[in-house]
Tab-separated table of C-alpha atoms in Angstrom:
chain	number	residue	atom	x	y	z
C	1	UNK	CA	4.944	159.555	-137.187
C	2	UNK	CA	6.311	160.416	-133.745
C	3	UNK	CA	2.846	160.047	-132.211
C	4	UNK	CA	2.474	156.612	-133.700
C	5	UNK	CA	5.691	155.507	-132.066
C	6	UNK	CA	4.651	156.978	-128.699
C	7	UNK	CA	1.278	155.218	-128.857
C	8	UNK	CA	2.918	151.962	-129.798
C	9	UNK	CA	5.385	152.185	-126.914
C	10	UNK	CA	2.545	153.051	-124.519
C	11	UNK	CA	0.575	150.049	-125.761
C	12	UNK	CA	3.544	147.794	-124.963
C	13	UNK	CA	4.070	149.524	-121.597
C	14	UNK	CA	0.400	149.296	-120.572
C	15	UNK	CA	0.088	145.655	-121.579
C	16	UNK	CA	3.112	144.577	-119.553
C	17	UNK	CA	2.125	146.767	-116.572
C	18	UNK	CA	-1.430	145.435	-116.353
C	19	UNK	CA	-0.336	141.805	-116.612
C	20	UNK	CA	2.348	142.475	-113.983
C	21	UNK	CA	-0.354	143.894	-111.710
C	22	UNK	CA	-2.681	140.928	-112.283
C	23	UNK	CA	0.062	138.373	-111.618
C	24	UNK	CA	1.143	140.279	-108.513
C	25	UNK	CA	-2.336	139.678	-107.070
C	26	UNK	CA	-1.144	136.090	-106.565
C	27	UNK	CA	1.577	137.211	-104.164
C	28	UNK	CA	1.079	135.159	-101.010
C	29	UNK	CA	-1.816	133.211	-102.571
C	30	UNK	CA	-0.044	130.815	-104.968
C	31	UNK	CA	-0.978	127.129	-104.778
C	32	UNK	CA	2.461	126.238	-103.394
C	33	UNK	CA	5.355	128.432	-102.333
C	34	UNK	CA	7.580	127.730	-105.366
C	35	UNK	CA	4.792	128.594	-107.808
C	36	UNK	CA	3.853	131.679	-105.825
C	37	UNK	CA	7.479	132.760	-106.284
C	38	UNK	CA	7.392	131.853	-109.982
C	39	UNK	CA	4.303	133.898	-110.838
C	40	UNK	CA	5.568	136.900	-108.861
C	41	UNK	CA	8.987	136.607	-110.561
C	42	UNK	CA	7.170	136.796	-113.889
C	43	UNK	CA	5.239	139.773	-112.568
C	44	UNK	CA	8.510	141.488	-111.658
C	45	UNK	CA	9.999	140.843	-115.108
C	46	UNK	CA	6.903	142.311	-116.750
C	47	UNK	CA	7.011	145.318	-114.444
C	48	UNK	CA	10.640	145.888	-115.386
C	49	UNK	CA	9.756	145.704	-119.059
C	50	UNK	CA	6.901	148.155	-118.605
C	51	UNK	CA	9.201	150.584	-116.792
C	52	UNK	CA	11.619	150.484	-119.724
C	53	UNK	CA	8.802	151.231	-122.138
C	54	UNK	CA	7.344	154.032	-119.972
C	55	UNK	CA	10.770	155.618	-119.535
C	56	UNK	CA	11.260	155.587	-123.280
C	57	UNK	CA	7.761	156.953	-123.911
C	58	UNK	CA	8.448	159.748	-121.403
C	59	UNK	CA	11.578	160.744	-123.326
C	60	UNK	CA	9.645	160.777	-126.602
C	61	UNK	CA	6.788	162.801	-125.099
C	62	UNK	CA	9.196	165.243	-123.446
C	63	UNK	CA	8.165	168.026	-121.070
C	64	UNK	CA	7.807	167.134	-117.405
C	65	UNK	CA	6.263	163.718	-117.851
C	66	UNK	CA	7.938	160.631	-116.438
C	67	UNK	CA	7.335	156.912	-116.059
C	68	UNK	CA	5.331	157.332	-112.851
C	69	UNK	CA	2.989	159.937	-114.296
C	70	UNK	CA	2.323	157.708	-117.280
C	71	UNK	CA	1.491	154.727	-115.081
C	72	UNK	CA	-0.347	156.482	-112.272
C	73	UNK	CA	-2.085	159.472	-113.801
C	74	UNK	CA	-3.616	158.270	-117.054
C	75	UNK	CA	-7.267	157.280	-117.190
C	76	UNK	CA	-8.847	154.037	-118.289
C	77	UNK	CA	-9.616	155.263	-121.803
C	78	UNK	CA	-5.976	156.281	-122.251
C	79	UNK	CA	-4.687	152.794	-121.473
C	80	UNK	CA	-3.921	150.803	-124.604
C	81	UNK	CA	-3.299	147.368	-123.125
C	82	UNK	CA	-4.638	144.159	-124.617
C	83	UNK	CA	-8.020	143.047	-123.257
C	84	UNK	CA	-6.518	139.635	-122.511
C	85	UNK	CA	-4.184	140.866	-119.780
C	86	UNK	CA	-6.846	142.754	-117.810
C	87	UNK	CA	-9.043	139.671	-117.421
C	88	UNK	CA	-9.428	138.461	-113.822
C	89	UNK	CA	-7.064	135.848	-112.453
C	90	UNK	CA	-9.882	133.346	-111.924
C	91	UNK	CA	-8.351	130.111	-110.710
C	92	UNK	CA	-4.749	128.995	-111.231
C	93	UNK	CA	-5.706	127.423	-114.566
C	94	UNK	CA	-7.114	130.661	-115.927
C	95	UNK	CA	-4.051	132.619	-114.799
C	96	UNK	CA	-1.778	130.016	-116.402
C	97	UNK	CA	-3.672	130.038	-119.683
C	98	UNK	CA	-3.699	133.845	-119.852
C	99	UNK	CA	0.064	133.876	-119.228
C	100	UNK	CA	0.646	131.194	-121.845
C	101	UNK	CA	-1.427	132.933	-124.546
C	102	UNK	CA	0.386	136.171	-123.833
C	103	UNK	CA	3.919	134.766	-123.511
C	104	UNK	CA	3.548	132.854	-126.763
C	105	UNK	CA	2.446	136.072	-128.466
C	106	UNK	CA	5.032	138.264	-126.744
C	107	UNK	CA	7.817	135.871	-127.702
C	108	UNK	CA	6.947	135.976	-131.415
C	109	UNK	CA	6.350	139.725	-131.316
C	110	UNK	CA	9.573	140.613	-129.518
C	111	UNK	CA	11.593	138.364	-131.797
C	112	UNK	CA	10.515	140.762	-134.526
C	113	UNK	CA	10.777	143.938	-132.448
C	114	UNK	CA	14.380	143.194	-131.485
C	115	UNK	CA	15.231	143.945	-135.122
C	116	UNK	CA	13.243	147.169	-135.145
C	117	UNK	CA	14.848	150.161	-136.828
C	118	UNK	CA	14.148	152.063	-133.623
C	119	UNK	CA	17.230	151.324	-131.521
C	120	UNK	CA	15.685	151.718	-128.084
C	121	UNK	CA	12.637	149.612	-128.954
C	122	UNK	CA	15.003	146.963	-130.309
C	123	UNK	CA	17.189	147.082	-127.170
C	124	UNK	CA	14.265	146.742	-124.744
C	125	UNK	CA	12.810	143.879	-126.779
C	126	UNK	CA	16.087	141.976	-127.061
C	127	UNK	CA	16.611	142.233	-123.320
C	128	UNK	CA	13.028	141.225	-122.489
C	129	UNK	CA	13.171	138.249	-124.833
C	130	UNK	CA	15.610	136.484	-122.508
C	131	UNK	CA	13.033	136.722	-119.723
C	132	UNK	CA	10.070	135.808	-121.918
C	133	UNK	CA	11.718	132.476	-122.800
C	134	UNK	CA	11.363	131.477	-119.152
C	135	UNK	CA	7.758	132.671	-118.960
C	136	UNK	CA	6.852	130.750	-122.096
C	137	UNK	CA	8.506	127.526	-120.978
C	138	UNK	CA	6.974	127.712	-117.529
C	139	UNK	CA	3.442	128.561	-118.669
C	140	UNK	CA	3.341	126.015	-121.504
C	141	UNK	CA	4.507	123.254	-119.134
C	142	UNK	CA	1.664	124.193	-116.798
C	143	UNK	CA	-0.910	124.163	-119.594
C	144	UNK	CA	0.144	120.591	-120.423
C	145	UNK	CA	0.193	119.569	-116.758
C	146	UNK	CA	-3.324	120.872	-116.120
C	147	UNK	CA	-4.880	120.011	-119.481
C	148	UNK	CA	-3.594	116.460	-119.352
C	149	UNK	CA	-3.889	116.175	-115.577
C	150	UNK	CA	-6.937	115.144	-113.565
C	151	UNK	CA	-10.605	115.411	-114.575
C	152	UNK	CA	-10.869	118.449	-112.336
C	153	UNK	CA	-7.833	120.272	-113.762
C	154	UNK	CA	-8.958	119.488	-117.306
C	155	UNK	CA	-12.469	120.822	-116.740
C	156	UNK	CA	-10.988	124.016	-115.320
C	157	UNK	CA	-8.748	124.440	-118.348
C	158	UNK	CA	-11.747	123.982	-120.653
C	159	UNK	CA	-13.539	126.697	-118.725
C	160	UNK	CA	-10.469	128.942	-118.950
C	161	UNK	CA	-10.282	128.466	-122.725
C	162	UNK	CA	-13.960	129.335	-122.944
C	163	UNK	CA	-13.324	132.473	-120.923
C	164	UNK	CA	-10.136	133.711	-122.595
C	165	UNK	CA	-10.064	132.580	-126.207
C	166	UNK	CA	-12.305	135.468	-127.320
C	167	UNK	CA	-9.608	137.939	-126.225
C	168	UNK	CA	-6.799	136.397	-128.271
C	169	UNK	CA	-7.926	137.655	-131.695
C	170	UNK	CA	-7.198	141.259	-130.765
C	171	UNK	CA	-3.472	140.566	-130.569
C	172	UNK	CA	-3.330	140.140	-134.348
C	173	UNK	CA	-5.545	143.051	-135.361
C	174	UNK	CA	-3.105	145.920	-135.814
C	175	UNK	CA	-3.919	149.319	-134.343
C	176	UNK	CA	-3.137	152.363	-136.482
C	177	UNK	CA	0.028	152.917	-134.460
C	178	UNK	CA	1.392	149.380	-134.782
C	179	UNK	CA	3.538	150.023	-137.797
C	180	UNK	CA	6.869	148.839	-136.378
C	181	UNK	CA	6.024	145.215	-137.072
C	182	UNK	CA	3.588	143.240	-139.217
C	183	UNK	CA	1.317	141.908	-136.453
C	184	UNK	CA	-0.913	139.915	-138.798
C	185	UNK	CA	2.041	137.818	-139.910
C	186	UNK	CA	2.434	136.465	-136.344
C	187	UNK	CA	-1.044	134.964	-136.221
C	188	UNK	CA	-0.377	131.757	-138.113
C	189	UNK	CA	2.704	130.855	-136.119
C	190	UNK	CA	0.986	131.673	-132.823
C	191	UNK	CA	-1.920	129.390	-133.717
C	192	UNK	CA	0.416	126.594	-134.756
C	193	UNK	CA	2.354	126.813	-131.488
C	194	UNK	CA	-0.834	126.884	-129.422
C	195	UNK	CA	-2.184	123.945	-131.423
C	196	UNK	CA	0.910	121.887	-130.614
C	197	UNK	CA	0.686	122.625	-126.887
C	198	UNK	CA	-3.079	121.975	-126.869
C	199	UNK	CA	-2.605	118.646	-128.650
C	200	UNK	CA	-0.034	117.673	-126.062
C	201	UNK	CA	-2.511	118.662	-123.353
C	202	UNK	CA	-5.472	116.932	-125.075
C	203	UNK	CA	-7.285	120.264	-125.108
C	204	UNK	CA	-9.525	121.269	-128.017
C	205	UNK	CA	-8.713	124.345	-130.094
C	206	UNK	CA	-11.853	126.522	-130.273
C	207	UNK	CA	-13.252	127.386	-133.669
C	208	UNK	CA	-15.391	130.227	-134.984
C	209	UNK	CA	-15.374	132.302	-131.833
C	210	UNK	CA	-16.320	135.967	-132.062
C	211	UNK	CA	-13.245	137.967	-131.105
C	212	UNK	CA	-13.442	141.003	-128.829
C	213	UNK	CA	-11.333	144.032	-129.709
C	214	UNK	CA	-10.909	147.574	-128.430
C	215	UNK	CA	-8.169	147.440	-125.803
C	216	UNK	CA	-5.524	148.844	-128.132
C	217	UNK	CA	-7.798	151.849	-128.696
C	218	UNK	CA	-8.649	152.334	-125.012
C	219	UNK	CA	-12.059	150.642	-125.050
C	220	UNK	CA	-11.819	148.098	-122.254
C	221	UNK	CA	-13.789	145.448	-120.425
C	222	UNK	CA	-15.196	146.490	-117.048
C	223	UNK	CA	-12.188	145.005	-115.256
C	224	UNK	CA	-9.583	147.631	-116.129
C	225	UNK	CA	-11.215	150.388	-114.083
C	226	UNK	CA	-10.984	148.290	-110.924
C	227	UNK	CA	-7.342	147.454	-111.577
C	228	UNK	CA	-6.468	151.128	-112.032
C	229	UNK	CA	-8.478	152.120	-108.957
C	230	UNK	CA	-6.196	149.918	-106.904
C	231	UNK	CA	-2.976	150.585	-108.823
C	232	UNK	CA	-3.362	154.365	-108.828
C	233	UNK	CA	-4.995	154.791	-105.431
C	234	UNK	CA	-2.094	156.359	-103.553
C	235	UNK	CA	-1.278	158.914	-106.266
C	236	UNK	CA	-4.946	159.851	-106.616
C	237	UNK	CA	-5.548	160.132	-102.877
C	238	UNK	CA	-2.265	161.902	-102.090
C	239	UNK	CA	-1.200	163.675	-105.288
C	240	UNK	CA	2.564	163.986	-105.799
C	241	UNK	CA	3.364	161.890	-102.776
C	242	UNK	CA	6.722	160.178	-103.060
C	243	UNK	CA	8.071	157.010	-101.528
D	1	UNK	CA	41.069	165.107	-101.147
D	2	UNK	CA	42.198	167.342	-103.943
D	3	UNK	CA	42.351	165.854	-107.364
D	4	UNK	CA	44.849	167.762	-109.374
D	5	UNK	CA	46.182	165.058	-111.591
D	6	UNK	CA	44.415	163.315	-114.387
D	7	UNK	CA	41.992	160.700	-113.144
D	8	UNK	CA	43.078	157.226	-114.127
D	9	UNK	CA	40.472	154.662	-115.201
D	10	UNK	CA	42.395	152.135	-113.111
D	11	UNK	CA	41.759	154.095	-109.959
D	12	UNK	CA	38.034	154.298	-110.757
D	13	UNK	CA	37.934	150.578	-111.442
D	14	UNK	CA	39.514	149.893	-108.069
D	15	UNK	CA	36.818	151.948	-106.389
D	16	UNK	CA	34.068	150.164	-108.326
D	17	UNK	CA	35.564	146.863	-107.139
D	18	UNK	CA	34.335	147.815	-103.671
D	19	UNK	CA	30.700	148.224	-104.750
D	20	UNK	CA	28.727	145.030	-104.167
D	21	UNK	CA	25.446	143.715	-105.486
D	22	UNK	CA	23.012	144.328	-102.610
D	23	UNK	CA	21.165	141.052	-103.287
D	24	UNK	CA	24.221	138.849	-103.798
D	25	UNK	CA	26.687	140.778	-101.600
D	26	UNK	CA	29.546	138.393	-102.316
D	27	UNK	CA	29.772	139.744	-105.893
D	28	UNK	CA	31.071	143.162	-106.840
D	29	UNK	CA	29.558	144.999	-109.762
D	30	UNK	CA	32.832	144.371	-111.620
D	31	UNK	CA	32.475	140.591	-111.036
D	32	UNK	CA	28.923	140.754	-112.404
D	33	UNK	CA	30.042	142.551	-115.531
D	34	UNK	CA	27.395	145.241	-115.297
D	35	UNK	CA	29.920	148.088	-115.607
D	36	UNK	CA	30.248	148.451	-119.360
D	37	UNK	CA	32.455	151.515	-119.632
D	38	UNK	CA	34.150	154.276	-117.694
D	39	UNK	CA	34.507	157.618	-119.455
D	40	UNK	CA	36.650	160.368	-118.030
D	41	UNK	CA	36.542	163.929	-119.225
D	42	UNK	CA	38.615	166.223	-117.032
D	43	UNK	CA	36.937	166.059	-113.604
D	44	UNK	CA	33.797	164.483	-114.953
D	45	UNK	CA	33.300	160.777	-114.744
D	46	UNK	CA	30.627	158.815	-116.545
D	47	UNK	CA	29.934	155.239	-115.511
D	48	UNK	CA	27.987	153.173	-118.033
D	49	UNK	CA	26.058	150.314	-116.453
D	50	UNK	CA	23.586	147.770	-117.786
D	51	UNK	CA	20.835	146.028	-115.792
D	52	UNK	CA	20.962	142.274	-115.229
D	53	UNK	CA	17.183	141.731	-115.424
D	54	UNK	CA	14.752	144.478	-116.480
D	55	UNK	CA	12.889	144.313	-113.186
D	56	UNK	CA	15.928	143.923	-110.937
D	57	UNK	CA	15.156	146.145	-107.941
D	58	UNK	CA	18.851	146.317	-107.032
D	59	UNK	CA	19.757	148.583	-109.960
D	60	UNK	CA	18.713	151.861	-108.314
D	61	UNK	CA	20.618	150.961	-105.191
D	62	UNK	CA	23.682	149.977	-107.210
D	63	UNK	CA	23.666	153.366	-108.955
D	64	UNK	CA	23.440	155.092	-105.583
D	65	UNK	CA	26.253	152.988	-104.135
D	66	UNK	CA	28.507	153.793	-107.111
D	67	UNK	CA	27.901	157.475	-106.482
D	68	UNK	CA	28.636	157.081	-102.767
D	69	UNK	CA	31.839	155.108	-103.274
D	70	UNK	CA	33.199	157.627	-105.781
D	71	UNK	CA	32.172	160.546	-103.597
D	72	UNK	CA	33.970	159.045	-100.590
D	73	UNK	CA	37.096	158.995	-102.734
D	74	UNK	CA	36.749	162.612	-103.735
D	75	UNK	CA	35.048	162.200	-107.085
D	76	UNK	CA	31.884	164.247	-107.124
D	77	UNK	CA	31.132	164.977	-110.763
D	78	UNK	CA	29.653	161.614	-111.591
D	79	UNK	CA	27.027	160.659	-114.134
D	80	UNK	CA	25.612	157.163	-114.244
D	81	UNK	CA	24.128	156.086	-117.535
D	82	UNK	CA	22.134	152.896	-117.965
D	83	UNK	CA	22.212	151.226	-121.368
D	84	UNK	CA	20.232	148.186	-122.492
D	85	UNK	CA	22.121	147.056	-125.582
D	86	UNK	CA	23.939	144.775	-125.849
D	87	UNK	CA	21.822	142.928	-123.297
D	88	UNK	CA	23.652	141.734	-120.191
D	89	UNK	CA	24.710	138.102	-120.173
D	90	UNK	CA	26.209	135.859	-117.493
D	91	UNK	CA	29.090	135.330	-119.954
D	92	UNK	CA	30.377	138.653	-118.644
D	93	UNK	CA	30.691	137.331	-115.107
D	94	UNK	CA	34.350	137.014	-114.057
D	95	UNK	CA	35.941	133.685	-113.096
D	96	UNK	CA	36.708	135.121	-109.646
D	97	UNK	CA	33.025	135.997	-109.419
D	98	UNK	CA	32.022	132.411	-110.172
D	99	UNK	CA	34.397	131.071	-107.509
D	100	UNK	CA	33.096	133.572	-104.972
D	101	UNK	CA	29.515	132.510	-105.741
D	102	UNK	CA	30.326	128.872	-105.091
D	103	UNK	CA	32.096	129.660	-101.823
D	104	UNK	CA	28.984	131.621	-100.825
D	105	UNK	CA	26.755	128.580	-101.507
D	106	UNK	CA	25.314	129.576	-104.890
D	107	UNK	CA	26.002	127.401	-107.948
D	108	UNK	CA	27.597	129.536	-110.676
D	109	UNK	CA	26.080	129.842	-114.163
D	110	UNK	CA	27.049	126.881	-116.331
D	111	UNK	CA	26.531	126.745	-120.106
D	112	UNK	CA	25.556	123.081	-119.812
D	113	UNK	CA	22.493	124.238	-117.905
D	114	UNK	CA	21.490	127.084	-120.156
D	115	UNK	CA	17.972	125.788	-119.532
D	116	UNK	CA	17.847	124.831	-115.854
D	117	UNK	CA	17.614	121.036	-115.430
D	118	UNK	CA	18.511	118.394	-112.860
D	119	UNK	CA	22.237	117.857	-112.253
D	120	UNK	CA	23.711	121.282	-111.499
D	121	UNK	CA	26.698	120.698	-109.207
D	122	UNK	CA	25.845	121.144	-105.537
D	123	UNK	CA	27.966	124.026	-104.156
D	124	UNK	CA	28.063	122.336	-100.730
D	125	UNK	CA	29.141	118.740	-101.468
D	126	UNK	CA	29.911	118.881	-105.232
D	127	UNK	CA	27.415	116.107	-106.000
D	128	UNK	CA	25.852	116.089	-109.476
D	129	UNK	CA	22.877	114.191	-108.105
D	130	UNK	CA	20.691	117.265	-107.673
D	131	UNK	CA	17.168	118.219	-108.683
D	132	UNK	CA	15.604	121.380	-110.032
D	133	UNK	CA	12.797	122.571	-107.785
D	134	UNK	CA	11.823	125.750	-109.620
D	135	UNK	CA	13.200	127.815	-112.485
D	136	UNK	CA	12.307	130.873	-110.437
D	137	UNK	CA	13.988	131.591	-107.130
D	138	UNK	CA	14.364	134.214	-104.424
D	139	UNK	CA	15.640	136.786	-106.927
D	140	UNK	CA	15.150	137.156	-110.692
D	141	UNK	CA	18.623	135.790	-111.412
D	142	UNK	CA	18.370	132.490	-109.546
D	143	UNK	CA	16.694	129.071	-109.790
D	144	UNK	CA	15.961	126.812	-106.842
D	145	UNK	CA	17.601	123.385	-106.423
D	146	UNK	CA	17.996	120.617	-103.908
D	147	UNK	CA	20.870	118.182	-103.548
D	148	UNK	CA	19.738	114.533	-103.363
D	149	UNK	CA	22.914	113.550	-101.522
D	150	UNK	CA	23.560	116.154	-98.835
D	151	UNK	CA	19.856	117.205	-98.938
D	152	UNK	CA	20.763	120.889	-98.827
D	153	UNK	CA	18.633	123.268	-100.872
D	154	UNK	CA	20.658	125.735	-102.921
D	155	UNK	CA	20.367	128.505	-105.482
D	156	UNK	CA	21.688	128.321	-109.025
D	157	UNK	CA	22.645	131.586	-110.722
D	158	UNK	CA	20.885	131.143	-114.088
D	159	UNK	CA	22.548	131.569	-117.460
D	160	UNK	CA	21.164	134.679	-119.058
């Protein structure tokens, strides 16, 4: 029971950390200054959320563990993040679409989690929800802008859908530890919301795509190792170094 | 300083009034409404605070500054506890805080612009003819605007 909760919290922590790290790669490289600031703001929000989850997981695990050890000293196979969030940034369109798919999912999920019987999980989720509203509004506006924009932006969005859609199914396949909320029940609403935004963007909704899974169980695409190599470098090279 | 009398919550509040937000230094932590409770038990003081945004990097510094300010006033047995629920909202910002923000050049949170949109009052010239540039600004709590009349860019402290 306790282990299930710990694993679930770590899954939420890892997912938000890895997406924060990916978005932070845009720092100084955004298409225009305001959007560079927007994507890094979202990164910071996600990092804050992941810290809250890691801190809570550390309390549940007990002993001498802490948020930093959980983020910097676990190996690839121990990370339980969604495959979607570890996918490369690609171009701006791919980053936008990844953020939109995730924010739409995170919004529906956290709406449920804020009513969790676990008080701390509920508190973190309720707080994060206020931030997610901004991420969702911002990313869905961008999907429409690019999907319904120029021939070039549209073709890039089509490519991004082709690249990322296969990683969206995993969100709704519950892991053994995801007992706090009925994940499957979110699928229909997520698809309806995405359908609405895609219709507004004149983008096609893919059908019959084989869905990749495994991230929640620690089986990742080749990209996660590279992310962790960079993220954990200082702690691995200089163990126990502090800021 | 020797503290031999009972510590009054009023005194502690006065000290906390001197602790400012490092990113928006015109606001004290009391103006922001992030101090949720002050508990006094003999010589021990517990300050309950709540973060504005989950990723706000100022929170660690705020906790340190609370400790410093109390220590300078002779209070050394201090615990700072961070709680997340109920989640912080700009509704807790004091009226004085909102006036100070405006004087500093930042538009104060306004329920009418719960979702940032064009038309937030310019803190420089009071014009309503302003445009939203980005919902995300230089810190997590602000959005970026420009006034169409006086042409000045300005920050809007978002409703949260």
